[in-house]
Short mmCIF file of C-alpha atoms and ligand atoms in Angstrom, two decimals:
data_model
loop_
_atom_site.label_atom_id
_atom_site.label_comp_id
_atom_site.label_asym_id
_atom_site.label_seq_id
_atom_site.Cartn_x
_atom_site.Cartn_y
_atom_site.Cartn_z
CA MET M 22 142.60 81.51 83.52
CA SER M 23 139.55 82.09 84.56
CA SER M 24 138.67 79.16 82.28
CA GLN M 25 139.99 77.03 85.00
CA LEU M 26 137.90 77.70 87.58
CA GLU M 27 134.87 76.01 88.92
CA LEU M 28 131.70 76.71 91.29
CA PHE M 29 133.17 73.62 93.30
CA HIS M 30 136.65 76.33 93.94
CA VAL M 31 135.39 78.42 95.96
CA GLN M 32 132.84 76.33 97.72
CA GLU M 33 135.98 74.42 98.04
CA ALA M 34 137.58 77.26 99.52
CA TYR M 35 134.98 77.35 101.99
CA SER M 36 135.39 74.37 103.41
CA ARG M 37 138.62 74.46 103.20
CA ALA M 38 139.19 77.05 105.13
CA GLN M 39 136.76 76.49 108.30
CA LYS M 40 136.62 79.90 109.41
CA PRO M 41 135.24 83.03 107.61
CA LEU M 42 136.65 84.12 104.52
CA SER M 43 137.32 88.51 104.11
CA ASN M 44 137.51 87.89 99.74
CA GLU M 45 141.12 88.71 99.48
CA GLU M 46 141.70 85.57 100.86
CA LEU M 47 139.17 83.42 99.26
CA TYR M 48 141.33 85.07 95.71
CA GLU M 49 144.03 83.47 97.00
CA SER M 50 142.64 79.93 98.12
CA VAL M 51 140.09 79.60 95.08
CA ALA M 52 143.97 80.53 93.26
CA GLU M 53 145.50 77.60 95.37
CA ILE M 54 143.01 75.08 94.52
CA ALA M 55 141.88 75.16 90.90
CA GLY M 56 145.44 75.01 90.07
CA ILE M 57 146.54 78.93 88.49
CA PRO M 58 149.17 81.22 89.06
CA GLN M 59 148.69 83.93 92.49
CA SER M 60 149.76 86.38 89.74
CA ALA M 61 146.95 85.37 87.94
CA LEU M 62 145.24 87.61 90.37
CA SER M 63 146.74 91.05 88.99
CA GLU M 64 145.82 90.33 85.87
CA GLN M 65 143.74 93.19 84.67
CA SER M 66 141.84 93.76 81.31
CA GLU M 67 139.32 95.97 80.16
CA ILE M 68 135.90 95.24 81.29
CA GLY M 69 133.01 96.87 79.92
CA LYS M 70 131.69 99.42 77.75
CA ALA M 71 133.96 101.74 80.58
CA ARG M 72 136.24 99.31 79.72
CA VAL M 73 137.53 100.00 83.46
CA LYS M 74 140.22 97.95 83.88
CA ARG M 75 139.58 94.96 86.87
CA SER M 76 140.45 91.51 86.95
CA LYS M 77 138.74 88.99 85.75
CA LEU M 78 139.52 86.05 86.90
CA LYS M 79 138.76 87.71 91.12
CA ARG M 80 134.85 89.16 89.44
CA LYS M 81 134.49 85.46 88.09
CA ILE M 82 135.00 83.91 91.66
CA ARG M 83 132.39 86.92 92.86
CA TRP M 84 130.13 85.59 90.39
CA TYR M 85 130.64 81.76 91.63
CA GLN M 86 130.19 83.28 95.48
CA GLN M 87 126.94 84.98 94.41
CA THR M 88 126.15 81.28 92.98
CA LEU M 89 126.82 80.51 96.46
CA LYS M 90 125.08 82.84 98.27
CA THR M 91 121.47 82.42 96.24
CA LEU M 92 121.42 79.04 97.19
CA ASN M 93 122.07 79.84 100.75
CA LEU M 94 125.17 78.28 100.79
CA LEU M 95 126.95 80.95 101.97
CA GLU M 96 125.96 83.25 105.15
CA ARG M 97 127.30 86.69 106.04
CA VAL M 98 129.09 86.87 108.90
CA GLU M 99 127.28 89.01 111.83
CA GLY M 100 129.36 92.75 112.21
CA GLU M 101 131.73 91.46 109.34
CA ARG M 102 131.56 93.95 106.34
CA GLY M 103 132.09 91.37 102.78
CA VAL M 104 132.96 87.97 105.17
CA TRP M 105 131.36 84.94 104.21
CA GLN M 106 130.80 81.64 105.66
CA LEU M 107 129.99 78.45 104.39
CA SER M 108 125.72 77.96 105.72
CA GLN M 109 124.51 75.22 107.42
CA GLU M 110 126.57 71.51 106.69
CA ASN M 111 125.17 68.60 107.48
CA LYS M 112 127.77 65.44 109.00
CA LYS M 113 128.03 63.69 105.46
CA GLY M 114 128.65 66.87 103.81
CA LEU M 115 125.10 67.30 101.60
CA HIS M 116 124.24 70.13 102.14
CA GLU M 117 120.53 70.60 103.77
CA ALA M 118 117.89 73.33 102.94
CA LEU M 119 117.71 75.20 106.38
CA GLY M 120 115.71 78.65 108.08
CA GLY M 121 113.00 78.71 105.22
CA VAL M 122 115.42 78.67 101.91
CA ARG M 123 112.66 76.89 99.38
CA LEU M 124 114.57 77.35 96.06
CA LEU M 125 113.03 76.01 92.59
CA ALA M 126 115.03 73.77 91.14
CA TYR M 127 113.17 72.55 87.82
CA SER M 128 110.19 71.84 86.66
CA THR M 129 108.50 70.42 83.66
CA ASN M 130 104.52 71.08 82.34
CA LEU M 131 103.51 68.83 85.02
CA GLY M 132 105.73 68.85 87.74
CA LEU M 133 107.74 70.71 89.44
CA ALA M 134 110.71 70.23 92.72
CA VAL M 135 112.10 72.21 95.40
CA TRP M 136 115.00 72.27 97.23
CA SER M 137 113.38 73.24 100.55
CA SER M 138 112.84 71.27 103.37
CA ASN M 139 109.00 69.94 103.45
CA LYS M 140 106.89 72.26 106.39
CA THR M 141 108.62 75.49 103.85
CA LEU M 142 106.74 74.43 101.05
CA PHE M 143 104.12 72.71 101.93
CA ALA M 144 103.05 75.13 104.40
CA ASP M 145 101.84 77.81 101.35
CA LEU M 146 101.17 75.20 99.03
CA ASN M 147 97.71 76.03 99.31
CA GLU M 148 96.48 73.05 95.84
CA PRO M 149 94.12 70.10 96.86
CA VAL M 150 96.35 67.14 96.48
CA HIS M 151 95.16 63.50 95.18
CA LEU M 152 98.33 61.59 96.57
CA CYS M 153 101.11 61.72 98.86
CA VAL M 154 103.44 59.10 97.90
CA THR M 155 106.78 58.62 100.02
CA SER M 156 108.89 57.60 101.61
CA PRO M 157 110.26 59.42 105.20
CA PRO M 158 113.63 58.76 106.37
CA TYR M 159 112.84 55.79 108.74
CA PRO M 160 114.29 55.75 112.46
CA LEU M 161 117.33 54.42 111.64
CA ARG M 162 120.16 53.34 115.43
CA ILE M 163 122.91 53.66 111.73
CA GLN M 164 122.97 56.97 110.54
CA ARG M 165 121.76 57.76 105.97
CA GLY M 166 124.72 60.51 104.99
CA TYR M 167 120.96 63.29 105.10
CA GLY M 168 119.65 61.84 108.97
CA ASN M 169 117.38 59.84 110.37
CA VAL M 170 115.34 61.59 113.25
CA ALA M 171 115.00 59.20 116.63
CA GLU M 172 113.15 56.50 117.33
CA SER M 173 111.48 58.77 120.41
CA GLN M 174 110.52 61.50 118.10
CA TRP M 175 109.61 59.88 114.52
CA VAL M 176 106.38 59.54 115.29
CA ASP M 177 105.77 63.30 115.45
CA PHE M 178 107.93 64.02 112.83
CA ILE M 179 105.47 62.71 111.00
CA THR M 180 102.51 63.34 111.68
CA GLU M 181 103.85 66.78 111.45
CA ALA M 182 105.48 66.56 107.98
CA LEU M 183 101.82 65.66 106.35
CA GLU M 184 99.40 67.45 108.06
CA PRO M 185 100.14 70.26 106.06
CA ILE M 186 99.27 68.40 103.10
CA VAL M 187 96.64 66.21 104.46
CA LYS M 188 94.62 69.28 104.69
CA ASN M 189 94.67 70.06 101.51
CA LEU M 190 94.00 66.20 100.57
CA VAL M 191 90.80 66.02 97.92
CA PRO M 192 88.29 64.04 100.03
CA GLY M 193 88.79 60.39 99.38
CA GLY M 194 92.44 61.54 98.51
CA SER M 195 94.87 58.99 99.85
CA VAL M 196 98.60 59.21 101.43
CA VAL M 197 100.72 56.35 101.09
CA LEU M 198 104.10 55.46 103.16
CA ASN M 199 106.79 53.18 102.87
CA ILE M 200 108.78 52.50 105.91
CA SER M 201 110.13 50.03 107.89
CA ASN M 202 109.55 47.29 109.35
CA ASP M 203 113.04 47.02 111.11
CA ILE M 204 113.79 48.92 114.08
CA PHE M 205 114.47 47.31 117.08
CA GLU M 206 114.40 48.43 120.51
CA PRO M 207 117.89 48.92 122.53
CA LYS M 208 119.67 45.89 122.85
CA ARG M 209 116.43 43.54 121.87
CA PRO M 210 116.09 40.88 119.59
CA SER M 211 112.53 42.56 118.79
CA ARG M 212 110.67 45.16 117.60
CA SER M 213 109.08 48.77 118.40
CA LEU M 214 106.16 49.14 117.94
CA TYR M 215 106.44 52.99 116.62
CA VAL M 216 104.28 51.18 113.40
CA GLU M 217 101.33 50.92 115.20
CA ARG M 218 102.23 53.98 117.32
CA MET M 219 102.19 56.43 113.57
CA VAL M 220 99.48 54.52 112.66
CA ILE M 221 97.47 54.86 115.88
CA ALA M 222 98.56 58.86 115.79
CA LEU M 223 97.82 59.85 112.48
CA HIS M 224 94.12 58.17 113.06
CA ASP M 225 93.81 60.54 115.79
CA ARG M 226 95.89 63.72 115.14
CA LEU M 227 94.74 64.11 111.80
CA GLY M 228 92.20 61.27 110.51
CA LEU M 229 93.22 59.17 107.99
CA SER M 230 91.91 55.55 108.32
CA LEU M 231 93.86 52.94 107.31
CA MET M 232 93.16 51.29 103.99
CA ASP M 233 95.63 48.92 103.71
CA ARG M 234 98.67 47.27 104.61
CA TRP M 235 100.88 46.40 101.19
CA PRO M 236 103.49 43.95 102.58
CA TRP M 237 106.47 45.24 99.48
CA VAL M 238 108.03 41.12 99.41
CA ASN M 239 111.50 42.18 98.93
CA LEU M 240 113.91 38.53 98.71
CA SER M 241 116.61 40.89 97.22
CA LYS M 242 117.31 43.03 100.90
CA PRO M 243 120.58 41.83 102.36
CA PRO M 244 120.52 40.03 105.26
CA SER M 245 119.26 41.54 108.03
CA PRO M 246 118.97 42.61 110.78
CA THR M 247 122.70 41.38 110.86
CA HIS M 248 122.96 40.98 115.22
CA TRP M 249 119.96 39.87 115.80
CA ALA M 250 119.59 37.13 112.47
CA CYS M 251 123.47 36.37 111.45
CA VAL M 252 124.89 36.90 114.93
CA ASN M 253 123.11 36.32 117.40
CA ARG M 254 120.82 33.77 115.34
CA GLN M 255 117.35 34.23 117.07
CA GLN M 256 115.72 36.51 114.30
CA LEU M 257 115.15 35.31 110.55
CA CYS M 258 116.45 37.63 107.99
CA SER M 259 113.47 40.30 106.69
CA GLY M 260 112.42 39.71 103.61
CA TRP M 261 109.66 42.81 103.81
CA GLU M 262 109.10 46.62 103.73
CA PRO M 263 105.05 47.86 105.14
CA VAL M 264 103.71 49.87 102.95
CA PHE M 265 100.82 51.79 104.27
CA TRP M 266 97.42 53.04 102.69
CA PHE M 267 95.13 56.15 104.79
CA THR M 268 92.90 58.59 103.28
CA ASN M 269 90.77 60.55 105.05
CA ASP M 270 87.57 59.48 102.99
CA PRO M 271 86.73 56.17 103.21
CA GLU M 272 83.53 56.59 101.88
CA ARG M 273 85.11 59.02 99.38
CA VAL M 274 88.15 57.13 98.21
CA ARG M 275 88.63 57.15 95.14
CA SER M 276 91.01 54.18 94.66
CA ASP M 277 89.97 51.60 91.23
CA ASN M 278 91.63 48.49 90.82
CA ARG M 279 90.28 48.24 86.93
CA ARG M 280 93.43 51.50 86.40
CA VAL M 281 95.76 48.32 87.31
CA LEU M 282 94.74 44.92 86.87
CA GLN M 283 97.14 42.53 85.69
CA PRO M 284 97.01 40.24 82.63
CA HIS M 285 95.03 37.47 83.72
CA THR M 286 97.24 33.95 84.04
CA GLU M 287 96.89 30.58 81.17
CA LYS M 288 94.48 29.09 83.10
CA HIS M 289 92.27 31.14 84.21
CA GLN M 290 91.65 32.22 80.50
CA GLN M 291 91.40 29.07 79.72
CA LEU M 292 88.22 28.56 82.39
CA MET M 293 87.08 31.63 80.72
CA ARG M 294 87.13 30.33 77.50
CA GLN M 295 85.83 26.88 78.32
CA GLY M 296 82.49 29.10 80.24
CA GLY M 297 84.14 28.62 83.89
CA ASP M 298 85.01 25.77 86.67
CA SER M 299 82.03 22.90 86.07
CA ARG M 300 82.64 21.37 89.70
CA VAL M 301 79.81 22.09 92.18
CA ALA M 302 81.22 21.62 95.52
CA SER M 303 81.48 23.92 98.82
CA TYR M 304 83.95 24.87 101.44
CA GLY M 305 84.69 26.34 104.36
CA ASP M 306 81.54 25.45 106.04
CA GLY M 307 79.47 26.95 102.97
CA ALA M 308 81.82 30.08 102.82
CA TYR M 309 82.80 29.58 99.51
CA ARG M 310 80.60 27.87 96.89
CA LEU M 311 81.29 26.40 93.05
CA ARG M 312 78.46 26.57 91.05
CA GLY M 313 79.54 24.56 88.09
CA ASN M 314 79.95 27.80 86.16
CA ALA M 315 82.79 29.36 88.37
CA PHE M 316 85.29 31.97 86.60
CA SER M 317 82.99 32.00 83.55
CA ALA M 318 82.49 35.84 83.20
CA VAL M 319 84.78 37.56 80.87
CA THR M 320 86.99 40.27 82.24
CA GLU M 321 89.63 42.34 81.53
CA GLY M 322 92.44 41.38 83.86
CA ARG M 323 92.95 39.99 86.98
CA ILE M 324 92.68 42.14 90.21
CA PRO M 325 96.24 42.14 91.94
CA LYS M 326 97.01 41.05 95.04
CA ASN M 327 97.56 42.99 97.88
CA VAL M 328 101.19 42.60 97.77
CA ILE M 329 103.85 43.29 96.67
CA HIS M 330 106.51 41.29 94.81
CA ARG M 331 109.33 43.46 94.05
CA GLY M 332 112.82 43.54 94.38
CA HIS M 333 114.94 46.46 94.43
CA ARG M 334 116.27 46.49 90.92
CA CYS M 335 115.50 49.37 88.63
CA ALA M 336 116.80 51.10 85.84
CA ASP M 337 115.53 54.40 86.53
CA THR M 338 118.10 53.79 90.35
CA ILE M 339 121.30 52.69 88.21
CA GLU M 340 120.47 55.34 86.24
CA VAL M 341 120.24 57.74 89.59
CA ARG M 342 123.56 56.72 89.95
CA ARG M 343 124.96 56.93 86.55
CA VAL M 344 124.17 60.92 86.72
CA ALA M 345 125.17 61.57 90.37
CA LYS M 346 129.03 60.10 89.71
CA GLU M 347 128.89 62.12 86.51
CA LEU M 348 127.84 65.45 88.64
CA GLY M 349 130.22 64.52 91.02
CA LEU M 350 127.95 63.72 93.76
CA PRO M 351 126.99 61.49 96.21
CA PRO M 352 124.20 59.13 95.75
CA HIS M 353 120.84 58.62 97.43
CA PRO M 354 121.40 55.89 99.61
CA ALA M 355 117.58 54.88 100.04
CA MET M 356 115.67 54.46 96.60
CA PHE M 357 112.61 52.70 96.23
CA PRO M 358 112.05 50.91 92.68
CA THR M 359 109.56 53.34 90.39
CA ASP M 360 106.99 51.13 91.15
CA ILE M 361 106.49 51.67 94.09
CA PRO M 362 104.70 55.09 94.60
CA GLU M 363 104.15 53.91 90.68
CA PHE M 364 101.11 51.28 91.86
CA ALA M 365 100.00 53.10 94.40
CA ILE M 366 99.29 56.02 91.68
CA ARG M 367 98.03 54.50 89.13
CA PHE M 368 95.55 53.00 91.93
CA LEU M 369 94.61 55.92 93.58
CA THR M 370 95.05 59.06 91.18
CA GLU M 371 93.48 59.57 87.55
CA GLU M 372 95.37 61.32 84.85
CA GLY M 373 95.49 65.17 85.56
CA ASP M 374 95.60 64.33 90.06
CA LEU M 375 98.25 65.87 91.66
CA VAL M 376 100.83 63.46 93.55
CA VAL M 377 103.25 64.83 96.06
CA ASP M 378 105.89 63.51 97.45
CA PRO M 379 107.44 65.53 100.85
CA PHE M 380 110.45 63.24 100.66
CA SER M 381 111.39 63.15 97.17
CA GLY M 382 114.62 61.82 97.32
CA SER M 383 115.56 60.74 93.60
CA ASN M 384 112.36 61.33 92.46
CA LYS M 385 111.01 58.38 92.33
CA SER M 386 106.87 59.18 92.60
CA GLY M 387 108.02 62.01 90.24
CA LEU M 388 109.36 60.67 88.30
CA ALA M 389 106.32 57.93 88.11
CA ALA M 390 103.29 60.89 87.59
CA GLU M 391 105.12 62.24 85.06
CA ARG M 392 105.11 58.78 83.09
CA ASN M 393 101.40 58.91 83.53
CA ASN M 394 100.39 61.89 83.17
CA ARG M 395 99.87 63.25 86.39
CA ARG M 396 100.40 66.69 88.33
CA TRP M 397 103.67 66.58 90.81
CA VAL M 398 105.27 68.14 93.62
CA ALA M 399 107.94 67.04 94.87
CA CYS M 400 111.18 68.32 97.43
CA ASP M 401 114.27 67.18 99.53
CA LEU M 402 116.20 68.30 102.13
CA VAL M 403 119.10 68.17 100.40
CA LEU M 404 120.79 70.27 97.56
CA GLU M 405 123.15 67.28 95.87
CA TYR M 406 119.30 64.21 95.53
CA ILE M 407 117.17 67.72 94.06
CA ARG M 408 120.16 67.98 91.65
CA THR M 409 120.76 64.70 90.84
CA GLN M 410 117.11 63.84 89.94
CA ALA M 411 117.07 66.95 87.18
CA GLU M 412 118.38 64.96 85.31
CA LEU M 413 116.39 62.27 85.27
CA PHE M 414 113.15 65.29 83.94
CA THR M 415 115.28 66.71 80.87
CA SER M 416 113.87 65.10 78.54
CA PHE M 417 109.73 65.82 80.02
CA PRO M 418 107.51 68.55 78.14
CA GLY M 419 108.85 72.27 78.91
CA PHE M 420 111.89 71.14 80.97
CA TRP M 421 113.79 73.76 82.87
CA LEU M 422 116.12 74.16 85.40
CA ASN M 423 117.16 76.73 87.64
CA PRO M 424 120.11 78.30 86.55
CA ALA M 425 121.97 78.42 89.99
CA LEU M 426 121.47 74.92 90.59
CA ALA M 427 122.95 73.89 86.92
CA MET M 428 125.83 75.04 88.40
CA VAL M 429 125.98 72.37 91.45
CA GLY M 430 128.37 69.32 90.63
CA SER M 431 130.99 68.89 88.43
CA SER M 432 131.80 70.47 84.95
CA ALA M 433 130.26 67.46 83.04
CA LYS M 434 126.88 68.96 83.36
CA ASN M 435 127.53 73.02 83.92
C1 LIG P 27 114.24 57.80 102.73
S1 LIG P 27 114.77 58.76 101.72
C2 LIG P 27 113.36 59.03 99.95
C3 LIG P 27 114.12 58.14 98.37
C4 LIG P 27 112.61 58.74 97.59
N1 LIG P 27 112.32 57.79 98.17
C5 LIG P 27 113.72 57.68 96.96
O1 LIG P 27 113.26 56.52 96.29
O2 LIG P 27 115.01 58.39 96.36
C6 LIG P 27 114.16 60.45 102.37
C7 LIG P 27 114.44 61.51 101.63
O3 LIG P 27 113.92 62.54 102.75
C8 LIG P 27 115.31 64.00 102.51
N2 LIG P 27 114.62 64.71 103.34
C9 LIG P 27 114.14 64.22 105.91
N3 LIG P 27 113.48 65.38 106.10
C10 LIG P 27 113.25 65.86 104.75
C11 LIG P 27 112.42 67.38 105.12
N4 LIG P 27 112.38 67.96 106.29
N5 LIG P 27 111.92 68.11 103.95
C12 LIG P 27 112.65 67.48 102.97
N6 LIG P 27 113.09 66.75 102.90
C13 LIG P 27 113.52 65.54 103.88
C14 LIG P 27 115.75 62.89 102.48
O4 LIG P 27 117.18 64.55 102.28
C15 LIG P 27 116.36 61.95 102.55
O5 LIG P 27 116.30 62.24 100.41
#
């Protein structure tokens, strides 16, 4: 009978009860949820060397209960012995690491992921950081499952989250943030200035200099802003998001565009072969001149333009969704394609450098770092997302999964 039992049955018993449960109440409820007859609870067998007679089923329920306690998903009810209740569960039923919870979830030879709030994790991480690349929750009015911070508090929220990381940033290290351009003033088709306020706050409070704004042109975005473009018709549909690049020391910035060169176009290759453009001309009042041999130098590749053209489709996103479904967990609702952090990682860091993502979601940043031989540290507040990300790392050298985390999700992976 105990083989029918799953961790989720125990969790479900607490969540159905909506009140604290004594162990006796827990046993009964779990049996009902798991479809095990109540009579099975009193069946006893000899356990251990001492061959003491005990209920194996109850023991397994207590064991799962213990796992939930280890994951901080259960909290003791004050003043009542042996009575436990579910700890913080957010509105959409996702489990958040609140109150300083920090659990090493999984690791590889190059990186580690922690179920934790970024403040808890990075306050104690005294390791030089070369790049922070991340996409924080946007100040959206319609909340995502993981919650969003109100626009009025957002600048404080992001500066507080980045502060402990920036303290550890090596000279010339970078911070790259993908945020939204589509936050509107209440009841108006005009955009919020939170982005501008963020740039100034990161400069004034954290000493970060703005290196660039990379427009991420994403023409596969669904039509939005729905109200202002599709209903009211005063706005155009959004086709891009900003990616901001900051550094703490522009004079020593560690970027190198030779790490992200793109192949030359066929036309440029032909120019190099034929010794360049033979025209002699001057444009823009002499600002640009062709001297008869322009583009003749044979170079390794094309320096990328500071615009990212990229749709949302990404093989890793598809895999994250597949894994989440297999585990019976909610898929992450706001993933960026791995190419976004990968471009930043290759451009701004060298092999062996440390990349961090304090809002990791599906941990595309860790994945890109791992594939490019960079070290990485990532965290997320939501247990379900951390559990799902782990499955994308199983084939990397040194993969280790915390056994307590392995029990989150349906039996398919247990
Ligand atoms: C926009 S999503 C990141 C998506 C990610 N870039 C991806 O591609 O999957 C923001 C994430 O930040 C997490 N989060 C929000 N507040 C947090 C906090 N204080 N500490 C750690 N993670 C947090 C949310 O759970 C959510 O997964």
